[in-house]
Amino acid sequence: MATTLEPLSARQACILNTLARLEETGLSIFLRESGLAFFTSLTLHSLAMAFVVGINIAISLRLLGVGEQQALPAFRKFLPLHWMACGLILASGIALLLAYPAKALTNPVFYLKLAALSMGLLITAWLHRGWLQDRELTRPRLLATAALLCWCLTIGAGRFLAYTHSVLLASRYF
């Protein structure tokens, strides 16, 4: 049974045309059609997210009073690993975005993930800057709770991205 596509507004057609052109680049085709490239990007993205989120959950739980025998400055040793994993998240995330740009950029859940990730990283950077300068943290429980919420939203939204898209490839409209 053939389905008909809804008519597009001029703005929607322009956006989808731009995304279709991006999908037709050699890099996008390679990332989408090479099983090794796509799944390597997906695996690296998942592992890097696990490091970043895991480190941040441990810090947040410590700020909430779990494991009080562990001194907060001891978490400083995880900073280099945390920020290297953030770089890997960025690189692998760009690769995943290039593979299916319309799938992500037309999905509101993608923007929720980006917002939660950004807020989580801002909270983390603020905490890390305070520790590096040996400042007393103000409202640590509030920050920890906000960080936990951000990281849960980031992981949840990222997981739902696979199931909530309405457009997989923009080129289907042309």
mmCIF file with all atom_site columns, C-alpha atoms in Angstrom:
data_model
loop_
_atom_site.group_PDB
_atom_site.id
_atom_site.type_symbol
_atom_site.label_atom_id
_atom_site.label_alt_id
_atom_site.label_comp_id
_atom_site.label_asym_id
_atom_site.label_entity_id
_atom_site.label_seq_id
_atom_site.pdbx_PDB_ins_code
_atom_site.Cartn_x
_atom_site.Cartn_y
_atom_site.Cartn_z
_atom_site.occupancy
_atom_site.B_iso_or_equiv
_atom_site.pdbx_formal_charge
_atom_site.auth_seq_id
_atom_site.auth_comp_id
_atom_site.auth_asym_id
_atom_site.auth_atom_id
_atom_site.pdbx_PDB_model_num
ATOM 1   C CA . MET A 1 1   ? 0.000  0.000  0.000  1.00 0.00 ? 1   MET A CA 1
ATOM 2   C CA . ALA A 1 2   ? 1.558  3.261  -1.089 1.00 0.00 ? 2   ALA A CA 1
ATOM 3   C CA . THR A 1 3   ? 1.610  6.134  1.345  1.00 0.00 ? 3   THR A CA 1
ATOM 4   C CA . THR A 1 4   ? 1.467  9.757  0.341  1.00 0.00 ? 4   THR A CA 1
ATOM 5   C CA . LEU A 1 5   ? 3.734  12.337 1.835  1.00 0.00 ? 5   LEU A CA 1
ATOM 6   C CA . GLU A 1 6   ? 2.262  15.468 3.332  1.00 0.00 ? 6   GLU A CA 1
ATOM 7   C CA . PRO A 1 7   ? 2.844  18.634 1.312  1.00 0.00 ? 7   PRO A CA 1
ATOM 8   C CA . LEU A 1 8   ? 5.840  20.586 2.539  1.00 0.00 ? 8   LEU A CA 1
ATOM 9   C CA . SER A 1 9   ? 5.978  24.284 3.270  1.00 0.00 ? 9   SER A CA 1
ATOM 10  C CA . ALA A 1 10  ? 8.697  26.284 1.520  1.00 0.00 ? 10  ALA A CA 1
ATOM 11  C CA . ARG A 1 11  ? 10.709 26.420 4.771  1.00 0.00 ? 11  ARG A CA 1
ATOM 12  C CA . GLN A 1 12  ? 10.420 22.667 5.347  1.00 0.00 ? 12  GLN A CA 1
ATOM 13  C CA . ALA A 1 13  ? 11.394 21.966 1.735  1.00 0.00 ? 13  ALA A CA 1
ATOM 14  C CA . CYS A 1 14  ? 14.469 24.199 2.054  1.00 0.00 ? 14  CYS A CA 1
ATOM 15  C CA . ILE A 1 15  ? 15.572 22.502 5.282  1.00 0.00 ? 15  ILE A CA 1
ATOM 16  C CA . LEU A 1 16  ? 15.008 18.999 3.911  1.00 0.00 ? 16  LEU A CA 1
ATOM 17  C CA . ASN A 1 17  ? 16.785 19.909 0.674  1.00 0.00 ? 17  ASN A CA 1
ATOM 18  C CA . THR A 1 18  ? 19.812 21.061 2.673  1.00 0.00 ? 18  THR A CA 1
ATOM 19  C CA . LEU A 1 19  ? 19.765 17.880 4.754  1.00 0.00 ? 19  LEU A CA 1
ATOM 20  C CA . ALA A 1 20  ? 19.378 15.752 1.594  1.00 0.00 ? 20  ALA A CA 1
ATOM 21  C CA . ARG A 1 21  ? 22.452 17.431 0.104  1.00 0.00 ? 21  ARG A CA 1
ATOM 22  C CA . LEU A 1 22  ? 24.393 16.693 3.282  1.00 0.00 ? 22  LEU A CA 1
ATOM 23  C CA . GLU A 1 23  ? 23.246 13.056 3.109  1.00 0.00 ? 23  GLU A CA 1
ATOM 24  C CA . GLU A 1 24  ? 24.632 12.816 -0.414 1.00 0.00 ? 24  GLU A CA 1
ATOM 25  C CA . THR A 1 25  ? 28.205 13.749 0.552  1.00 0.00 ? 25  THR A CA 1
ATOM 26  C CA . GLY A 1 26  ? 30.792 11.017 0.334  1.00 0.00 ? 26  GLY A CA 1
ATOM 27  C CA . LEU A 1 27  ? 31.520 11.110 4.062  1.00 0.00 ? 27  LEU A CA 1
ATOM 28  C CA . SER A 1 28  ? 27.848 10.788 4.991  1.00 0.00 ? 28  SER A CA 1
ATOM 29  C CA . ILE A 1 29  ? 27.343 7.870  2.608  1.00 0.00 ? 29  ILE A CA 1
ATOM 30  C CA . PHE A 1 30  ? 30.489 6.161  3.920  1.00 0.00 ? 30  PHE A CA 1
ATOM 31  C CA . LEU A 1 31  ? 29.448 6.577  7.567  1.00 0.00 ? 31  LEU A CA 1
ATOM 32  C CA . ARG A 1 32  ? 25.924 5.337  6.844  1.00 0.00 ? 32  ARG A CA 1
ATOM 33  C CA . GLU A 1 33  ? 26.732 2.415  4.539  1.00 0.00 ? 33  GLU A CA 1
ATOM 34  C CA . SER A 1 34  ? 29.961 1.128  6.049  1.00 0.00 ? 34  SER A CA 1
ATOM 35  C CA . GLY A 1 35  ? 28.928 -1.143 8.879  1.00 0.00 ? 35  GLY A CA 1
ATOM 36  C CA . LEU A 1 36  ? 32.364 -0.847 10.437 1.00 0.00 ? 36  LEU A CA 1
ATOM 37  C CA . ALA A 1 37  ? 32.383 2.982  10.382 1.00 0.00 ? 37  ALA A CA 1
ATOM 38  C CA . PHE A 1 38  ? 28.867 3.413  11.720 1.00 0.00 ? 38  PHE A CA 1
ATOM 39  C CA . PHE A 1 39  ? 29.083 0.818  14.468 1.00 0.00 ? 39  PHE A CA 1
ATOM 40  C CA . THR A 1 40  ? 32.572 1.941  15.468 1.00 0.00 ? 40  THR A CA 1
ATOM 41  C CA . SER A 1 41  ? 31.222 5.478  15.876 1.00 0.00 ? 41  SER A CA 1
ATOM 42  C CA . LEU A 1 42  ? 28.218 4.195  17.819 1.00 0.00 ? 42  LEU A CA 1
ATOM 43  C CA . THR A 1 43  ? 30.369 2.005  20.076 1.00 0.00 ? 43  THR A CA 1
ATOM 44  C CA . LEU A 1 44  ? 32.897 4.761  20.786 1.00 0.00 ? 44  LEU A CA 1
ATOM 45  C CA . HIS A 1 45  ? 30.060 7.191  21.496 1.00 0.00 ? 45  HIS A CA 1
ATOM 46  C CA . SER A 1 46  ? 28.469 4.752  23.941 1.00 0.00 ? 46  SER A CA 1
ATOM 47  C CA . LEU A 1 47  ? 31.732 3.970  25.741 1.00 0.00 ? 47  LEU A CA 1
ATOM 48  C CA . ALA A 1 48  ? 32.706 7.630  26.016 1.00 0.00 ? 48  ALA A CA 1
ATOM 49  C CA . MET A 1 49  ? 29.240 8.485  27.355 1.00 0.00 ? 49  MET A CA 1
ATOM 50  C CA . ALA A 1 50  ? 29.638 5.702  29.912 1.00 0.00 ? 50  ALA A CA 1
ATOM 51  C CA . PHE A 1 51  ? 32.898 7.235  31.168 1.00 0.00 ? 51  PHE A CA 1
ATOM 52  C CA . VAL A 1 52  ? 31.550 10.788 31.303 1.00 0.00 ? 52  VAL A CA 1
ATOM 53  C CA . VAL A 1 53  ? 28.218 9.884  32.872 1.00 0.00 ? 53  VAL A CA 1
ATOM 54  C CA . GLY A 1 54  ? 29.772 7.342  35.233 1.00 0.00 ? 54  GLY A CA 1
ATOM 55  C CA . ILE A 1 55  ? 32.336 9.810  36.551 1.00 0.00 ? 55  ILE A CA 1
ATOM 56  C CA . ASN A 1 56  ? 29.682 12.487 36.971 1.00 0.00 ? 56  ASN A CA 1
ATOM 57  C CA . ILE A 1 57  ? 27.235 10.182 38.715 1.00 0.00 ? 57  ILE A CA 1
ATOM 58  C CA . ALA A 1 58  ? 29.967 9.130  41.146 1.00 0.00 ? 58  ALA A CA 1
ATOM 59  C CA . ILE A 1 59  ? 30.757 12.787 41.891 1.00 0.00 ? 59  ILE A CA 1
ATOM 60  C CA . SER A 1 60  ? 27.078 13.686 42.270 1.00 0.00 ? 60  SER A CA 1
ATOM 61  C CA . LEU A 1 61  ? 26.419 10.776 44.600 1.00 0.00 ? 61  LEU A CA 1
ATOM 62  C CA . ARG A 1 62  ? 29.432 11.790 46.688 1.00 0.00 ? 62  ARG A CA 1
ATOM 63  C CA . LEU A 1 63  ? 28.061 15.354 46.887 1.00 0.00 ? 63  LEU A CA 1
ATOM 64  C CA . LEU A 1 64  ? 24.744 13.899 48.052 1.00 0.00 ? 64  LEU A CA 1
ATOM 65  C CA . GLY A 1 65  ? 26.517 12.130 50.913 1.00 0.00 ? 65  GLY A CA 1
ATOM 66  C CA . VAL A 1 66  ? 27.130 8.647  49.511 1.00 0.00 ? 66  VAL A CA 1
ATOM 67  C CA . GLY A 1 67  ? 30.635 7.421  50.370 1.00 0.00 ? 67  GLY A CA 1
ATOM 68  C CA . GLU A 1 68  ? 31.566 10.314 52.624 1.00 0.00 ? 68  GLU A CA 1
ATOM 69  C CA . GLN A 1 69  ? 34.809 8.575  53.591 1.00 0.00 ? 69  GLN A CA 1
ATOM 70  C CA . GLN A 1 70  ? 36.097 9.431  50.076 1.00 0.00 ? 70  GLN A CA 1
ATOM 71  C CA . ALA A 1 71  ? 37.430 12.993 49.952 1.00 0.00 ? 71  ALA A CA 1
ATOM 72  C CA . LEU A 1 72  ? 36.058 15.138 47.132 1.00 0.00 ? 72  LEU A CA 1
ATOM 73  C CA . PRO A 1 73  ? 39.513 16.249 45.917 1.00 0.00 ? 73  PRO A CA 1
ATOM 74  C CA . ALA A 1 74  ? 40.286 12.594 45.183 1.00 0.00 ? 74  ALA A CA 1
ATOM 75  C CA . PHE A 1 75  ? 37.979 12.867 42.179 1.00 0.00 ? 75  PHE A CA 1
ATOM 76  C CA . ARG A 1 76  ? 40.427 15.297 40.527 1.00 0.00 ? 76  ARG A CA 1
ATOM 77  C CA . LYS A 1 77  ? 42.391 12.378 39.098 1.00 0.00 ? 77  LYS A CA 1
ATOM 78  C CA . PHE A 1 78  ? 39.411 11.542 36.882 1.00 0.00 ? 78  PHE A CA 1
ATOM 79  C CA . LEU A 1 79  ? 39.335 14.982 35.231 1.00 0.00 ? 79  LEU A CA 1
ATOM 80  C CA . PRO A 1 80  ? 41.724 14.176 32.362 1.00 0.00 ? 80  PRO A CA 1
ATOM 81  C CA . LEU A 1 81  ? 39.812 10.980 31.514 1.00 0.00 ? 81  LEU A CA 1
ATOM 82  C CA . HIS A 1 82  ? 36.509 12.851 31.748 1.00 0.00 ? 82  HIS A CA 1
ATOM 83  C CA . TRP A 1 83  ? 37.525 15.603 29.326 1.00 0.00 ? 83  TRP A CA 1
ATOM 84  C CA . MET A 1 84  ? 39.187 13.159 26.895 1.00 0.00 ? 84  MET A CA 1
ATOM 85  C CA . ALA A 1 85  ? 35.957 11.163 26.841 1.00 0.00 ? 85  ALA A CA 1
ATOM 86  C CA . CYS A 1 86  ? 34.066 14.413 26.163 1.00 0.00 ? 86  CYS A CA 1
ATOM 87  C CA . GLY A 1 87  ? 36.262 14.948 23.103 1.00 0.00 ? 87  GLY A CA 1
ATOM 88  C CA . LEU A 1 88  ? 35.476 11.425 21.939 1.00 0.00 ? 88  LEU A CA 1
ATOM 89  C CA . ILE A 1 89  ? 31.754 12.057 22.475 1.00 0.00 ? 89  ILE A CA 1
ATOM 90  C CA . LEU A 1 90  ? 32.006 15.139 20.274 1.00 0.00 ? 90  LEU A CA 1
ATOM 91  C CA . ALA A 1 91  ? 33.904 13.361 17.484 1.00 0.00 ? 91  ALA A CA 1
ATOM 92  C CA . SER A 1 92  ? 31.735 10.241 17.470 1.00 0.00 ? 92  SER A CA 1
ATOM 93  C CA . GLY A 1 93  ? 28.570 12.317 17.841 1.00 0.00 ? 93  GLY A CA 1
ATOM 94  C CA . ILE A 1 94  ? 29.481 14.357 14.765 1.00 0.00 ? 94  ILE A CA 1
ATOM 95  C CA . ALA A 1 95  ? 30.102 11.128 12.849 1.00 0.00 ? 95  ALA A CA 1
ATOM 96  C CA . LEU A 1 96  ? 26.693 9.773  13.891 1.00 0.00 ? 96  LEU A CA 1
ATOM 97  C CA . LEU A 1 97  ? 25.052 13.073 12.990 1.00 0.00 ? 97  LEU A CA 1
ATOM 98  C CA . LEU A 1 98  ? 26.696 13.077 9.561  1.00 0.00 ? 98  LEU A CA 1
ATOM 99  C CA . ALA A 1 99  ? 25.506 9.533  8.901  1.00 0.00 ? 99  ALA A CA 1
ATOM 100 C CA . TYR A 1 100 ? 21.837 10.445 9.442  1.00 0.00 ? 100 TYR A CA 1
ATOM 101 C CA . PRO A 1 101 ? 21.535 14.242 9.669  1.00 0.00 ? 101 PRO A CA 1
ATOM 102 C CA . ALA A 1 102 ? 17.783 14.430 9.006  1.00 0.00 ? 102 ALA A CA 1
ATOM 103 C CA . LYS A 1 103 ? 17.072 11.714 11.573 1.00 0.00 ? 103 LYS A CA 1
ATOM 104 C CA . ALA A 1 104 ? 18.629 13.811 14.336 1.00 0.00 ? 104 ALA A CA 1
ATOM 105 C CA . LEU A 1 105 ? 18.097 17.393 13.235 1.00 0.00 ? 105 LEU A CA 1
ATOM 106 C CA . THR A 1 106 ? 14.352 16.964 12.664 1.00 0.00 ? 106 THR A CA 1
ATOM 107 C CA . ASN A 1 107 ? 13.821 15.240 16.013 1.00 0.00 ? 107 ASN A CA 1
ATOM 108 C CA . PRO A 1 108 ? 12.992 17.353 19.104 1.00 0.00 ? 108 PRO A CA 1
ATOM 109 C CA . VAL A 1 109 ? 14.419 14.592 21.331 1.00 0.00 ? 109 VAL A CA 1
ATOM 110 C CA . PHE A 1 110 ? 17.858 15.300 19.810 1.00 0.00 ? 110 PHE A CA 1
ATOM 111 C CA . TYR A 1 111 ? 17.664 18.900 21.036 1.00 0.00 ? 111 TYR A CA 1
ATOM 112 C CA . LEU A 1 112 ? 16.576 17.724 24.489 1.00 0.00 ? 112 LEU A CA 1
ATOM 113 C CA . LYS A 1 113 ? 19.670 15.506 24.581 1.00 0.00 ? 113 LYS A CA 1
ATOM 114 C CA . LEU A 1 114 ? 21.929 18.372 23.515 1.00 0.00 ? 114 LEU A CA 1
ATOM 115 C CA . ALA A 1 115 ? 20.419 20.720 26.101 1.00 0.00 ? 115 ALA A CA 1
ATOM 116 C CA . ALA A 1 116 ? 20.733 18.179 28.926 1.00 0.00 ? 116 ALA A CA 1
ATOM 117 C CA . LEU A 1 117 ? 24.296 17.289 27.884 1.00 0.00 ? 117 LEU A CA 1
ATOM 118 C CA . SER A 1 118 ? 25.269 20.956 27.722 1.00 0.00 ? 118 SER A CA 1
ATOM 119 C CA . MET A 1 119 ? 23.794 21.707 31.142 1.00 0.00 ? 119 MET A CA 1
ATOM 120 C CA . GLY A 1 120 ? 25.452 18.625 32.632 1.00 0.00 ? 120 GLY A CA 1
ATOM 121 C CA . LEU A 1 121 ? 28.823 19.660 31.219 1.00 0.00 ? 121 LEU A CA 1
ATOM 122 C CA . LEU A 1 122 ? 28.391 23.246 32.465 1.00 0.00 ? 122 LEU A CA 1
ATOM 123 C CA . ILE A 1 123 ? 27.668 21.982 35.977 1.00 0.00 ? 123 ILE A CA 1
ATOM 124 C CA . THR A 1 124 ? 30.649 19.632 35.754 1.00 0.00 ? 124 THR A CA 1
ATOM 125 C CA . ALA A 1 125 ? 32.962 22.401 34.532 1.00 0.00 ? 125 ALA A CA 1
ATOM 126 C CA . TRP A 1 126 ? 31.808 24.653 37.369 1.00 0.00 ? 126 TRP A CA 1
ATOM 127 C CA . LEU A 1 127 ? 32.441 21.917 39.931 1.00 0.00 ? 127 LEU A CA 1
ATOM 128 C CA . HIS A 1 128 ? 35.833 21.066 38.477 1.00 0.00 ? 128 HIS A CA 1
ATOM 129 C CA . ARG A 1 129 ? 36.894 24.712 38.395 1.00 0.00 ? 129 ARG A CA 1
ATOM 130 C CA . GLY A 1 130 ? 35.933 25.005 42.059 1.00 0.00 ? 130 GLY A CA 1
ATOM 131 C CA . TRP A 1 131 ? 37.941 21.942 43.002 1.00 0.00 ? 131 TRP A CA 1
ATOM 132 C CA . LEU A 1 132 ? 40.991 23.039 41.064 1.00 0.00 ? 132 LEU A CA 1
ATOM 133 C CA . GLN A 1 133 ? 40.920 26.358 42.909 1.00 0.00 ? 133 GLN A CA 1
ATOM 134 C CA . ASP A 1 134 ? 40.165 24.587 46.216 1.00 0.00 ? 134 ASP A CA 1
ATOM 135 C CA . ARG A 1 135 ? 37.006 26.658 46.718 1.00 0.00 ? 135 ARG A CA 1
ATOM 136 C CA . GLU A 1 136 ? 34.207 25.626 49.015 1.00 0.00 ? 136 GLU A CA 1
ATOM 137 C CA . LEU A 1 137 ? 31.244 24.477 46.944 1.00 0.00 ? 137 LEU A CA 1
ATOM 138 C CA . THR A 1 138 ? 28.020 26.403 47.439 1.00 0.00 ? 138 THR A CA 1
ATOM 139 C CA . ARG A 1 139 ? 24.793 24.392 47.325 1.00 0.00 ? 139 ARG A CA 1
ATOM 140 C CA . PRO A 1 140 ? 26.501 21.091 46.495 1.00 0.00 ? 140 PRO A CA 1
ATOM 141 C CA . ARG A 1 141 ? 23.321 19.025 46.968 1.00 0.00 ? 141 ARG A CA 1
ATOM 142 C CA . LEU A 1 142 ? 21.381 21.196 44.516 1.00 0.00 ? 142 LEU A CA 1
ATOM 143 C CA . LEU A 1 143 ? 24.193 20.968 41.969 1.00 0.00 ? 143 LEU A CA 1
ATOM 144 C CA . ALA A 1 144 ? 24.444 17.209 42.413 1.00 0.00 ? 144 ALA A CA 1
ATOM 145 C CA . THR A 1 145 ? 20.701 16.763 41.963 1.00 0.00 ? 145 THR A CA 1
ATOM 146 C CA . ALA A 1 146 ? 20.667 18.982 38.866 1.00 0.00 ? 146 ALA A CA 1
ATOM 147 C CA . ALA A 1 147 ? 23.648 17.104 37.432 1.00 0.00 ? 147 ALA A CA 1
ATOM 148 C CA . LEU A 1 148 ? 22.001 13.714 38.034 1.00 0.00 ? 148 LEU A CA 1
ATOM 149 C CA . LEU A 1 149 ? 18.848 14.937 36.309 1.00 0.00 ? 149 LEU A CA 1
ATOM 150 C CA . CYS A 1 150 ? 20.866 16.232 33.345 1.00 0.00 ? 150 CYS A CA 1
ATOM 151 C CA . TRP A 1 151 ? 22.776 12.982 32.926 1.00 0.00 ? 151 TRP A CA 1
ATOM 152 C CA . CYS A 1 152 ? 19.627 10.852 33.199 1.00 0.00 ? 152 CYS A CA 1
ATOM 153 C CA . LEU A 1 153 ? 17.930 13.047 30.578 1.00 0.00 ? 153 LEU A CA 1
ATOM 154 C CA . THR A 1 154 ? 20.991 12.839 28.332 1.00 0.00 ? 154 THR A CA 1
ATOM 155 C CA . ILE A 1 155 ? 21.123 9.042  28.441 1.00 0.00 ? 155 ILE A CA 1
ATOM 156 C CA . GLY A 1 156 ? 17.354 8.619  28.202 1.00 0.00 ? 156 GLY A CA 1
ATOM 157 C CA . ALA A 1 157 ? 16.967 11.029 25.300 1.00 0.00 ? 157 ALA A CA 1
ATOM 158 C CA . GLY A 1 158 ? 19.940 9.492  23.512 1.00 0.00 ? 158 GLY A CA 1
ATOM 159 C CA . ARG A 1 159 ? 18.419 6.061  23.838 1.00 0.00 ? 159 ARG A CA 1
ATOM 160 C CA . PHE A 1 160 ? 15.038 7.245  22.546 1.00 0.00 ? 160 PHE A CA 1
ATOM 161 C CA . LEU A 1 161 ? 16.628 8.845  19.469 1.00 0.00 ? 161 LEU A CA 1
ATOM 162 C CA . ALA A 1 162 ? 16.607 5.471  17.762 1.00 0.00 ? 162 ALA A CA 1
ATOM 163 C CA . TYR A 1 163 ? 12.822 5.234  18.089 1.00 0.00 ? 163 TYR A CA 1
ATOM 164 C CA . THR A 1 164 ? 11.387 8.746  17.938 1.00 0.00 ? 164 THR A CA 1
ATOM 165 C CA . HIS A 1 165 ? 12.455 10.043 14.541 1.00 0.00 ? 165 HIS A CA 1
ATOM 166 C CA . SER A 1 166 ? 9.889  10.868 11.897 1.00 0.00 ? 166 SER A CA 1
ATOM 167 C CA . VAL A 1 167 ? 12.414 11.373 9.091  1.00 0.00 ? 167 VAL A CA 1
ATOM 168 C CA . LEU A 1 168 ? 15.232 8.906  8.527  1.00 0.00 ? 168 LEU A CA 1
ATOM 169 C CA . LEU A 1 169 ? 16.598 10.301 5.276  1.00 0.00 ? 169 LEU A CA 1
ATOM 170 C CA . ALA A 1 170 ? 15.578 13.681 3.864  1.00 0.00 ? 170 ALA A CA 1
ATOM 171 C CA . SER A 1 171 ? 16.234 12.466 0.332  1.00 0.00 ? 171 SER A CA 1
ATOM 172 C CA . ARG A 1 172 ? 13.000 10.442 0.431  1.00 0.00 ? 172 ARG A CA 1
ATOM 173 C CA . TYR A 1 173 ? 11.142 13.738 -0.024 1.00 0.00 ? 173 TYR A CA 1
ATOM 174 C CA . PHE A 1 174 ? 12.829 14.490 -3.342 1.00 0.00 ? 174 PHE A CA 1
#
